[in-house]
Amino acid sequence: MICLTLSGPTIEDNLLDLEANKDFVDICELRLDLLNPEEQAKASTFPSLVNIPVILTLRRVSDGGKCNLQEKARRSLLMETLKGGGFSYVDIEDDVKKSDVEECAHSLGVKVIRSFHDFEGIPADIFSKVHSLSSRGDVAKIAVTPHSIADIMTLFRVNEELKDTPKIIIGMGQWGVCTRILYKKMGSILTFGSNGVAVAPGMVSARDLKLLYRADRINDNTGIYGIVGNPVMHSLSPQIHNPGFHRINYNAVYVPFLSDSIRSFLTLAEMLRLRGFSVTVPFKVDVVRFLGNITREVKQIGSCNTVVRVPNMWKGTNTDFYGFLNPIEKEIEDGRITSALVLGAGGAAKAIVWALKMRSVKVTILNRTVSKAEDMAKLYGVAYDSMDNIKNYEGKVDLVVQATSLGLYPNEDVNPAEDFEFSGKEVAYDIVYAPKYTKFLRAAEKAGCTLKFGIDMLMEQGKLQFESFTGYHYPKNLDPLS
Ligand code: ATR
């Protein structure tokens, strides 16, 4: 079940919220503590106004809520509201010893969710905690805060240990996003989704849970794929792969995994039986040493962005170089591009220089730190120079590639080629995709250059990755990033 957390200040607001999300959710949680005091009195009628099950929650400040009533008054308010009838569940915190709310709930046929929150970390005794919570209520709920892949593995292990216990296990914060999407793999009976504004840290919208990840459709046969990186939540790859799976009726989900180490991520990947994953900053180079099989591109470039499971090992490929080349392939074939300036000498520039070299384009690498440009130039047998000398190349190259990390949100007002005057004949290519029109591309457009966008490179590398993952072509006429 996908549960919409209703966090509006009035009943009316919550009804509107539910109406807007009704196609995405199976159940909702009314947060009594977030209602205005005068609205709280009306909450007992809420279940009669909606046609899905309702969880009633009155969260204390110490558990991340807004209720600051004395404990006795808080329990009275909960019971009074329950007596309005029609609630399906009530949430009672772990440490509430008095059993009056519980008795009231059971006399009304309302199930009890016994909950425990930890906004700092994960309790060492999490297994026994789940066990004891479930013995005191109908459903055990644990919302804790993971800080590493090892923590995520602990959360997934809860289900291995306590398979038949009705439970809700949630990892809060950015680390926990995968636990919210893969809630069925955690053995959770439901996952909480927001209306777009996260009520708890790391909350995914109900809409994305339902339409993008199809979290409620995940079953034992669903193939799990993902992207590993740090940071990773900004990645657009879930928006490329999930709609692709959906369109070809491929039972799979693609999930972002924030990670602190590629080694521990691989252990999680084995545990969840991942079939493949994308790799992004800062793991593209580090991952290579763990792969049992790599392609020629990975060997030459030294970095890998695509990993698939093959019998007994992980196989690494690099689709970045192809994604980069595809949008300019025609110009290279036509002879319009024979020379190029590559700005930057980092990880991204590496695949680009190698790709251009493969297509016999004459490359000069310009970088702020000249020694890095020199190292890369020697590796691939191309020319190099300092970024300070960029003006010497005006009117002398067919292609200018912006491959530094500048211009990327939130530094969109920076252009590493600030002094460079385009003649207008160049093809200008920026690998940064957010924003689409970087400062670099805007300057090139003004001069009349042909523009190539990072978003197209991203889409092309994603399509090839999709083929590695599924064995099928990316569906035609599907352009989720446009
Ligand atoms: P990526 O994997 O995205 O390429 P990276 O390996 O950290 O990231 O490389 C970042 C690139 O952006 C480098 O070429 C870097 O130049 P230096 O080698 O001199 O650090 C370039 N870059 C980052 N900040 C820059 C700045 N303020 N001015 C010029 N170049 C910059």
CSV table of N, CA and C and ligand atoms in Angstrom, one decimal, residues 281-282 284 343-350 366-370 372-373 376 387 402-406 408 414-416 431, ligand 1:
chain,number,residue,atom,x,y,z
A,281,VAL,N,29.5,9.8,-10.1
A,281,VAL,CA,30.5,10.5,-9.2
A,281,VAL,C,30.3,10.0,-7.7
A,282,PRO,N,31.2,9.6,-6.9
A,282,PRO,CA,32.7,9.6,-7.3
A,282,PRO,C,33.2,8.2,-7.5
A,284,LYS,N,33.1,6.1,-10.4
A,284,LYS,CA,33.3,5.5,-11.7
A,284,LYS,C,34.7,4.9,-11.9
A,343,LEU,N,37.7,21.4,-22.7
A,343,LEU,CA,37.9,22.2,-21.5
A,343,LEU,C,37.7,21.4,-20.3
A,344,GLY,N,38.8,21.1,-19.5
A,344,GLY,CA,38.7,20.3,-18.4
A,344,GLY,C,39.5,19.0,-18.5
A,345,ALA,N,40.0,18.5,-17.4
A,345,ALA,CA,40.8,17.3,-17.4
A,345,ALA,C,40.4,16.4,-16.3
A,346,GLY,N,39.2,16.4,-15.9
A,346,GLY,CA,38.7,15.5,-14.9
A,346,GLY,C,38.2,14.2,-15.4
A,347,GLY,N,37.4,13.5,-14.6
A,347,GLY,CA,36.9,12.1,-15.0
A,347,GLY,C,36.0,12.2,-16.3
A,348,ALA,N,35.2,13.2,-16.4
A,348,ALA,CA,34.3,13.3,-17.5
A,348,ALA,C,35.1,13.6,-18.8
A,349,ALA,N,36.1,14.4,-18.7
A,349,ALA,CA,36.9,14.8,-19.9
A,349,ALA,C,37.6,13.6,-20.5
A,350,LYS,N,37.9,12.6,-19.6
A,350,LYS,CA,38.7,11.5,-20.0
A,350,LYS,C,38.0,10.6,-21.1
A,366,LEU,N,42.5,21.7,-22.6
A,366,LEU,CA,42.8,22.9,-21.8
A,366,LEU,C,42.3,22.7,-20.4
A,367,ASN,N,43.2,23.0,-19.4
A,367,ASN,CA,42.8,22.9,-18.0
A,367,ASN,C,43.4,24.0,-17.2
A,368,ARG,N,42.7,24.3,-16.1
A,368,ARG,CA,43.2,25.2,-15.1
A,368,ARG,C,44.5,24.7,-14.5
A,369,THR,N,44.5,23.5,-14.1
A,369,THR,CA,45.7,22.8,-13.6
A,369,THR,C,46.4,22.1,-14.7
A,370,VAL,N,47.5,22.8,-15.2
A,370,VAL,CA,48.1,22.3,-16.5
A,370,VAL,C,48.6,20.9,-16.3
A,372,LYS,N,47.5,18.4,-14.9
A,372,LYS,CA,46.4,17.3,-15.1
A,372,LYS,C,46.2,17.2,-16.6
A,373,ALA,N,46.2,18.4,-17.3
A,373,ALA,CA,46.0,18.3,-18.8
A,373,ALA,C,47.1,17.6,-19.4
A,376,MET,N,46.9,13.7,-18.9
A,376,MET,CA,45.8,13.1,-19.8
A,376,MET,C,46.3,13.1,-21.2
A,387,MET,N,44.4,26.7,-19.5
A,387,MET,CA,43.1,27.4,-19.7
A,387,MET,C,43.3,28.9,-20.0
A,402,GLN,N,32.7,21.8,-23.3
A,402,GLN,CA,32.9,22.3,-22.0
A,402,GLN,C,32.7,21.0,-21.1
A,403,ALA,N,33.8,20.5,-20.5
A,403,ALA,CA,33.8,19.3,-19.8
A,403,ALA,C,34.3,19.5,-18.3
A,404,THR,N,34.2,20.7,-17.8
A,404,THR,CA,34.6,21.0,-16.4
A,404,THR,C,33.3,20.9,-15.6
A,405,SER,N,33.4,21.0,-14.3
A,405,SER,CA,32.2,20.9,-13.5
A,405,SER,C,31.6,22.2,-13.3
A,406,LEU,N,32.0,23.3,-14.0
A,406,LEU,CA,31.5,24.6,-13.9
A,406,LEU,C,30.2,24.8,-14.7
A,408,LEU,N,27.3,24.1,-13.7
A,408,LEU,CA,26.3,23.2,-13.2
A,408,LEU,C,25.6,23.9,-12.0
A,414,VAL,N,28.7,30.6,-14.0
A,414,VAL,CA,30.1,30.5,-14.3
A,414,VAL,C,30.4,29.9,-15.7
A,415,ASN,N,31.3,30.4,-16.4
A,415,ASN,CA,31.7,29.9,-17.7
A,415,ASN,C,33.2,29.8,-17.8
A,416,PRO,N,33.8,28.6,-17.8
A,416,PRO,CA,35.2,28.5,-17.8
A,416,PRO,C,35.9,29.1,-19.0
A,431,ILE,N,28.7,19.5,-21.5
A,431,ILE,CA,28.2,18.2,-20.9
A,431,ILE,C,27.3,18.4,-19.7
B,1,ATR,P1,34.4,15.4,-13.4
B,1,ATR,O1,34.3,13.9,-13.1
B,1,ATR,O2,33.0,16.0,-13.4
B,1,ATR,O3,35.2,15.7,-14.6
B,1,ATR,P2,36.5,16.2,-11.7
B,1,ATR,O4,37.3,15.0,-12.1
B,1,ATR,O5,36.5,16.7,-10.3
B,1,ATR,O6,35.0,16.1,-12.1
B,1,ATR,O7,37.1,17.4,-12.7
B,1,ATR,C1,36.6,18.7,-12.6
B,1,ATR,C2,37.1,19.5,-13.8
B,1,ATR,O8,36.6,20.9,-13.7
B,1,ATR,C3,38.6,19.7,-13.7
B,1,ATR,O9,39.1,19.8,-15.0
B,1,ATR,C4,38.8,21.0,-12.9
B,1,ATR,O10,40.0,21.7,-13.2
B,1,ATR,P3,41.3,21.4,-12.3
B,1,ATR,O11,41.9,20.1,-12.7
B,1,ATR,O12,42.2,22.6,-12.5
B,1,ATR,O13,40.8,21.3,-10.8
B,1,ATR,C5,37.6,21.8,-13.5
B,1,ATR,N1,37.3,22.9,-12.6
B,1,ATR,C6,36.6,22.8,-11.5
B,1,ATR,N2,36.5,24.0,-10.9
B,1,ATR,C7,37.1,24.9,-11.8
B,1,ATR,C8,37.3,26.3,-11.8
B,1,ATR,N3,36.8,27.1,-10.8
B,1,ATR,N4,37.9,26.9,-12.8
B,1,ATR,C9,38.4,26.1,-13.8
B,1,ATR,N5,38.2,24.8,-13.9
B,1,ATR,C10,37.6,24.2,-12.9
